CSV table of C-alpha atoms in Angstrom, one decimal:
chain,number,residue,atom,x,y,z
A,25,UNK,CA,79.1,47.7,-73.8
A,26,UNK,CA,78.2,48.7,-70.2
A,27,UNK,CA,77.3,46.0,-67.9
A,28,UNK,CA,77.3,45.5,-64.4
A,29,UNK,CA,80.9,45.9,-62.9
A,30,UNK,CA,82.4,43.4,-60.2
A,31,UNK,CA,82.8,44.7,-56.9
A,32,UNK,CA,85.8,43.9,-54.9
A,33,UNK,CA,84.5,40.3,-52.6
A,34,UNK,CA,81.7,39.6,-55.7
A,35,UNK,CA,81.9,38.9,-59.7
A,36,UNK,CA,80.1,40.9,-62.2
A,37,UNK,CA,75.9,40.3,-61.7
A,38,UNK,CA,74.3,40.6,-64.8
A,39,UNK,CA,70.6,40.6,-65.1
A,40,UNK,CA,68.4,38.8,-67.9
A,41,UNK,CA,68.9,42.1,-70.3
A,42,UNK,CA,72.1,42.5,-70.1
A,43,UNK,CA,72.6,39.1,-70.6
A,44,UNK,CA,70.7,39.0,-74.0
A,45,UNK,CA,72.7,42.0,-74.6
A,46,UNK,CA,76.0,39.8,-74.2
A,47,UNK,CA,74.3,37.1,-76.6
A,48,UNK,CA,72.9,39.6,-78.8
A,49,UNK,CA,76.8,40.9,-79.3
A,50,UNK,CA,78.1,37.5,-79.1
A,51,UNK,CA,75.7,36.6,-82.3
A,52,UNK,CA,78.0,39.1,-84.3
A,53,UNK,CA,81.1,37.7,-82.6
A,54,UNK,CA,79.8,34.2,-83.6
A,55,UNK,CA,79.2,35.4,-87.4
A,56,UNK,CA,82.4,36.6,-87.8
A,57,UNK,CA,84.3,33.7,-85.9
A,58,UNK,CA,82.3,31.1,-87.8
A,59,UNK,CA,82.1,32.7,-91.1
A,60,UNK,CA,84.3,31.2,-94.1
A,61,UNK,CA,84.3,33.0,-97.5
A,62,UNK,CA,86.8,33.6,-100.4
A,63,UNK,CA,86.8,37.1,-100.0
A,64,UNK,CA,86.7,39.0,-96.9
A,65,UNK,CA,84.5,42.1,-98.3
A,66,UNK,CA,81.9,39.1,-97.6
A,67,UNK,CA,83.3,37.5,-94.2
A,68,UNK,CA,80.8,37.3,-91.7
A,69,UNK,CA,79.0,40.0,-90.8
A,70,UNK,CA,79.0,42.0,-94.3
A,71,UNK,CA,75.8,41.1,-95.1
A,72,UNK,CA,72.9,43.4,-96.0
A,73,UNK,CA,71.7,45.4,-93.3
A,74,UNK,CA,67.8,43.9,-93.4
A,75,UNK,CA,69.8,40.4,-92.5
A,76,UNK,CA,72.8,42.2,-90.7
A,77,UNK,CA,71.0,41.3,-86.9
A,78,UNK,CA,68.8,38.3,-87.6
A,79,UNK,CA,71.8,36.1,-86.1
A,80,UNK,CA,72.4,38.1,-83.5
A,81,UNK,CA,68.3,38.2,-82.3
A,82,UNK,CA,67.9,34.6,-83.2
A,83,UNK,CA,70.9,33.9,-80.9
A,84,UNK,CA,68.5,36.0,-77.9
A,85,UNK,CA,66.0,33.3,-78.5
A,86,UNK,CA,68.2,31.0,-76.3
A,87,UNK,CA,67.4,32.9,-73.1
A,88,UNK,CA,63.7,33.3,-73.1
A,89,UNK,CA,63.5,29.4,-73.1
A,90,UNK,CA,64.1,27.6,-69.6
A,91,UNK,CA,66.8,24.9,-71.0
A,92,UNK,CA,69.4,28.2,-72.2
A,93,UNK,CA,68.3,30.3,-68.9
A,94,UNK,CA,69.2,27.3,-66.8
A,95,UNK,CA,72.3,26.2,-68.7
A,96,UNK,CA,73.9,30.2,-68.5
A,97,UNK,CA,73.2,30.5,-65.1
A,98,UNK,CA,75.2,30.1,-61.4
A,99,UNK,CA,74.8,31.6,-58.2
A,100,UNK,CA,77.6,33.6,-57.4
A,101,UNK,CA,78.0,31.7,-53.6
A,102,UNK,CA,78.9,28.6,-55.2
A,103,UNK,CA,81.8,29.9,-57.3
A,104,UNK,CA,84.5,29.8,-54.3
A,105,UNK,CA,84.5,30.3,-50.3
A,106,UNK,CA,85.3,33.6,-50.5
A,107,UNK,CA,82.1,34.3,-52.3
A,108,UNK,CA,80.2,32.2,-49.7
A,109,UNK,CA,81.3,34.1,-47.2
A,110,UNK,CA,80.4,37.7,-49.3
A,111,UNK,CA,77.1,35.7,-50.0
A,112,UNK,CA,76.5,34.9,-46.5
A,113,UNK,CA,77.8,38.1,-44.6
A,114,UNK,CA,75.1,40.2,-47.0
A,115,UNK,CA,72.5,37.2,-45.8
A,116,UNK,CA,73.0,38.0,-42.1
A,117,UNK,CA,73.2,41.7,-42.4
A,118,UNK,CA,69.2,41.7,-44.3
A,119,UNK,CA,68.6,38.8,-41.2
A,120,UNK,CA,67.9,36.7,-44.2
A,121,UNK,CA,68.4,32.6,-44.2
A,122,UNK,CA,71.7,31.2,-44.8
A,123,UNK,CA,69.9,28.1,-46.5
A,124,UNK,CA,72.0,27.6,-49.6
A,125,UNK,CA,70.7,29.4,-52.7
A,126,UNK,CA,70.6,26.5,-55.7
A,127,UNK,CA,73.7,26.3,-58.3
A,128,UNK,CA,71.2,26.7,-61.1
A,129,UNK,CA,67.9,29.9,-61.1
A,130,UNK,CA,65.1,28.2,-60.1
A,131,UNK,CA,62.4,27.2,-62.5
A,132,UNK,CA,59.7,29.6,-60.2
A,133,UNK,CA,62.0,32.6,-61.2
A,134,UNK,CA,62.3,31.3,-64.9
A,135,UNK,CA,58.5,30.7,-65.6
A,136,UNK,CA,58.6,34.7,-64.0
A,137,UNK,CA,61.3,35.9,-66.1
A,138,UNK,CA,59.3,34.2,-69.3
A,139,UNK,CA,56.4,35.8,-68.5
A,140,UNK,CA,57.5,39.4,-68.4
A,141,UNK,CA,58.5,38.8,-71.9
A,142,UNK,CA,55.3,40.9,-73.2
A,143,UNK,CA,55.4,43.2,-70.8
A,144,UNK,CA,55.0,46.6,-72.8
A,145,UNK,CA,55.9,44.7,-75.3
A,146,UNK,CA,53.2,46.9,-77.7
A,147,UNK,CA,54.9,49.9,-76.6
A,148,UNK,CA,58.5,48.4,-77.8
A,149,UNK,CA,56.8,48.0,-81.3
A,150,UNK,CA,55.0,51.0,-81.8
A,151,UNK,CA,58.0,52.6,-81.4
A,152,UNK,CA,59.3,50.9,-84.3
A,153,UNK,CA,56.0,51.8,-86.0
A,154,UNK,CA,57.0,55.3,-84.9
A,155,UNK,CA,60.8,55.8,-86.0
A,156,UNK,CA,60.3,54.0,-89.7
A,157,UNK,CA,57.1,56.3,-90.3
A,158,UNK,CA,59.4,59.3,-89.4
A,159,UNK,CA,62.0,58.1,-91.6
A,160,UNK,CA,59.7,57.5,-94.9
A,161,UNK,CA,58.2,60.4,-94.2
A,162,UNK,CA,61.6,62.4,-93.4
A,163,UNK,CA,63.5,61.3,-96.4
A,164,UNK,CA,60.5,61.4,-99.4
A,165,UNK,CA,59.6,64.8,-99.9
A,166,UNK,CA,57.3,65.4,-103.4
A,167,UNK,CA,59.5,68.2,-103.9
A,168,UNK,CA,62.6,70.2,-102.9
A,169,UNK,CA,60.6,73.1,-101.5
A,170,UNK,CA,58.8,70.4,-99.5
A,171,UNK,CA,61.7,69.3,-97.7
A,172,UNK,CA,63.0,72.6,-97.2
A,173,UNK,CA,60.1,74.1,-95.6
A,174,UNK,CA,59.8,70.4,-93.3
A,175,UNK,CA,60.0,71.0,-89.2
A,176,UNK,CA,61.6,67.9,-88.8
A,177,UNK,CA,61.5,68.1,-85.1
A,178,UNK,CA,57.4,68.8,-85.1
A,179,UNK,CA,57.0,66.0,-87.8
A,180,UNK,CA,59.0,63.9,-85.1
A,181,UNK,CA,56.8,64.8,-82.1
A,182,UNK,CA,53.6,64.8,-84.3
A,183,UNK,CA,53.6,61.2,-85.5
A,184,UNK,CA,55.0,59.9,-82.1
A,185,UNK,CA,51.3,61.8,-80.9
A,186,UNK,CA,49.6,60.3,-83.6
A,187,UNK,CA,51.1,56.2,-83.4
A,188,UNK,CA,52.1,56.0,-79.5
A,189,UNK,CA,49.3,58.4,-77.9
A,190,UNK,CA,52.5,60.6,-76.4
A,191,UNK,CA,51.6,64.2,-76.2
A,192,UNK,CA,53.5,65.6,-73.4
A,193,UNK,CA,56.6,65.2,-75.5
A,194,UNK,CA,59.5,68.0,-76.0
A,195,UNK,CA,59.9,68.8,-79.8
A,196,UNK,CA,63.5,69.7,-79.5
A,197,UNK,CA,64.5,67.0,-76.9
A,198,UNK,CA,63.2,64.7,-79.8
A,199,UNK,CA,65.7,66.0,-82.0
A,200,UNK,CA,68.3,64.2,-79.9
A,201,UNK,CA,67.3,60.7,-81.1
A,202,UNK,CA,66.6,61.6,-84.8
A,203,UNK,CA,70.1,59.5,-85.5
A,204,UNK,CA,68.5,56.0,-84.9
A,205,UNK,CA,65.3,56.1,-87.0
A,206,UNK,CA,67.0,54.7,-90.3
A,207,UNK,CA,67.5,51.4,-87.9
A,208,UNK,CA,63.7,50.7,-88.0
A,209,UNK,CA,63.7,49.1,-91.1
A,210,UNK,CA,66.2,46.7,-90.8
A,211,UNK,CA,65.6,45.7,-87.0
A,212,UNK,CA,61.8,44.8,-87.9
A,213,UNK,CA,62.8,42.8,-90.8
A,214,UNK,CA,66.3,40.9,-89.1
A,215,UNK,CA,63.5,40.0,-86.2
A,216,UNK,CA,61.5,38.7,-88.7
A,217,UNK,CA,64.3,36.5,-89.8
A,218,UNK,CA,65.4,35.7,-85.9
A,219,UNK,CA,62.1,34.4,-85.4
A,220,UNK,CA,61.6,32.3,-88.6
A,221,UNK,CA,65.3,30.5,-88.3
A,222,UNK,CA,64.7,29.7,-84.4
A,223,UNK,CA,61.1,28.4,-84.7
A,224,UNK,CA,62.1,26.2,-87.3
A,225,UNK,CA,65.8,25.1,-86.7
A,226,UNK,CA,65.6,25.2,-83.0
A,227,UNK,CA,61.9,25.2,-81.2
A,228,UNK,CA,61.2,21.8,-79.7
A,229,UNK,CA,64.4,20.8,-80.0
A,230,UNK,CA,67.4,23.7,-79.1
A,231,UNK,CA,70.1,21.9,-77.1
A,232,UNK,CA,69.9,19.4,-80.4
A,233,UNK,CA,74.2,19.8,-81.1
A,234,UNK,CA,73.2,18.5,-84.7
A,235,UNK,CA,70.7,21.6,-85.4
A,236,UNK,CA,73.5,24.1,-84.2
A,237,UNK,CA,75.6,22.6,-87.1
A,238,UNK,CA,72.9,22.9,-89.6
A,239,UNK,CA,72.4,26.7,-88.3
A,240,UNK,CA,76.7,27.5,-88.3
A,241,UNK,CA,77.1,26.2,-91.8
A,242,UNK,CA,73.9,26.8,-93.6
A,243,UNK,CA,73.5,30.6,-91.8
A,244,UNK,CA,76.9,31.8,-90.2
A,245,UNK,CA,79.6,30.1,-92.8
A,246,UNK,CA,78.8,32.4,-96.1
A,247,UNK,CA,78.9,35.6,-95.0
A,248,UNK,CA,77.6,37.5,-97.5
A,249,UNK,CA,79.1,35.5,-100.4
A,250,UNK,CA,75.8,34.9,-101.5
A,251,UNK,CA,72.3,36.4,-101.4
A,252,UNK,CA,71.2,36.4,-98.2
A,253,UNK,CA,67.8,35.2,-99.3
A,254,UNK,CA,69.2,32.3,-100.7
A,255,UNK,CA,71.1,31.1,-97.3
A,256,UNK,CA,67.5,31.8,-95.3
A,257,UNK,CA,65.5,29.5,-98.2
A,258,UNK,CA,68.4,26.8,-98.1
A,259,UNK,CA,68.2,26.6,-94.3
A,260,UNK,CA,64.2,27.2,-94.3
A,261,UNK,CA,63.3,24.9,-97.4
A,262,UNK,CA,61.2,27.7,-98.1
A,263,UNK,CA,60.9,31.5,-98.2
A,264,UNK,CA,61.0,33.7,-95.3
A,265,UNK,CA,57.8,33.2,-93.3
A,266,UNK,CA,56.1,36.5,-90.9
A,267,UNK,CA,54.2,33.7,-89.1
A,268,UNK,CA,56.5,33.1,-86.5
A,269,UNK,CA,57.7,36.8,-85.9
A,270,UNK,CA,53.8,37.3,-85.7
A,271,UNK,CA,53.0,34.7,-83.4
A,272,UNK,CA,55.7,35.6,-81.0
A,273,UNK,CA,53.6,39.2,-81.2
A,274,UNK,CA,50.3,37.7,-80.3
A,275,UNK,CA,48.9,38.4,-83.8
A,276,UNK,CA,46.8,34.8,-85.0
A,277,UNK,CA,47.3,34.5,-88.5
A,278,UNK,CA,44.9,32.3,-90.4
């Protein structure tokens, strides 16, 4: 994973993405760590791939809500004096104040952060749209001639025309990212999960150290020792809902 590097006088910076991409790996890390099964063909994360991220993007969830930003947070200056003074030399060289900055990010810069959740957020799922189309279309030809006569890279650059309005597109630079389309599927469908198990184990309620129990030994403890539709209804009480996975997209279901 490539994240910001520490310089010399100042530690490692990371910024709200590659933060959820530290939690997003650390909900694998968290599967396997937590996960006890008979077997280890099932241990943690050998699951079926359409549940394979839903603990990982569940785990995300944490730092789109004030309470987790706040709690992960620290301002660099207040880590040791030498930092100050890194913190405070870089103050006077942009003539900026030397007023201390707070221990904790600021609840004006959360409410911001929070807010730019939806930013091109339609774009970010018409992709999706995009890749799975590709890949039914790409992999269910009627016929053998069919698929032998297919210009996969102008099937590629047609139907990200036709579903994302891109037409000044590159037909063989799209051949370069012909590799990820297959993970359309089960990303759509884990998110669907994510947002399901943290709307009802967690929303309200997500610092609760009795509902991140529930969630390590009802979702993270079998593995894949059993169906993985049978740990989501034991933790749900119910079968997988889209509600909240389409609520979190703006979409009103009645």
């Amino acid at each position: 994973m490539n994240l910001t590097p520490p310089l010399p006088h100042k530690p490692s910076l990371l910024t709200h993405f590659e933060l959820r991409r530290v939690f997003h790996e650390l909900g694998h890390c968290m599967h396997n760590l937590l996960s006890r099964t008979r077997y280890a063909r099932f241990h943690g994360t050998h699951v079926d791939a359409d549940f394979l991220e839903a603990p990982c993007m569940m785990f995300e969830h944490f730092l789109w809500i004030p309470e987790g930003m706040r709690s992960v947070s620290h301002h660099y200056s207040h880590l040791s004096p030498e930092y100050q003074a890194t913190w405070e030399a870089e103050q006077r060289a942009r003539g900026a104040s030397l007023t201390p900055e707070p221990l904790r990010v600021p609840d004006d810069l959360i409410q911001d952060i929070v807010a730019s959740r939806d930013a091109n957020h339609s774009l970010t799922e018409l992709k999706k749209a995009w890749m799975a189309t590709f890949d039914m279309r790409a992999h269910s030809p009627a016929t053998h001639e069919e698929i032998e006569d297919m210009d996969i890279g102008k099937l590629w650059y047609d139907l990200r025309t036709e579903i994302m309005g891109y037409e000044d597109f590159d037909v063989e630079e799209g051949k370069s990212g012909l590799g990820h389309g297959w993970a359309a599927f089960r990303m759509i469908m884990a998110q669907v999960y994510a947002c399901d198990l943290f709307y009802t184990g967690f929303k309200g309620d997500v610092m609760n150290p009795e509902r991140g129990r529930r969630y390590r030994y009802g979702i993270l403890e079998p593995g894949g020792s059993q169906p993985e539709m049978e740990t989501l209804r034991a933790f749900l009480g119910r079968d997988p809902s889209t509600k909240a996975f389409c609520e979190e997209q703006g979409i009103s279901l009645q």
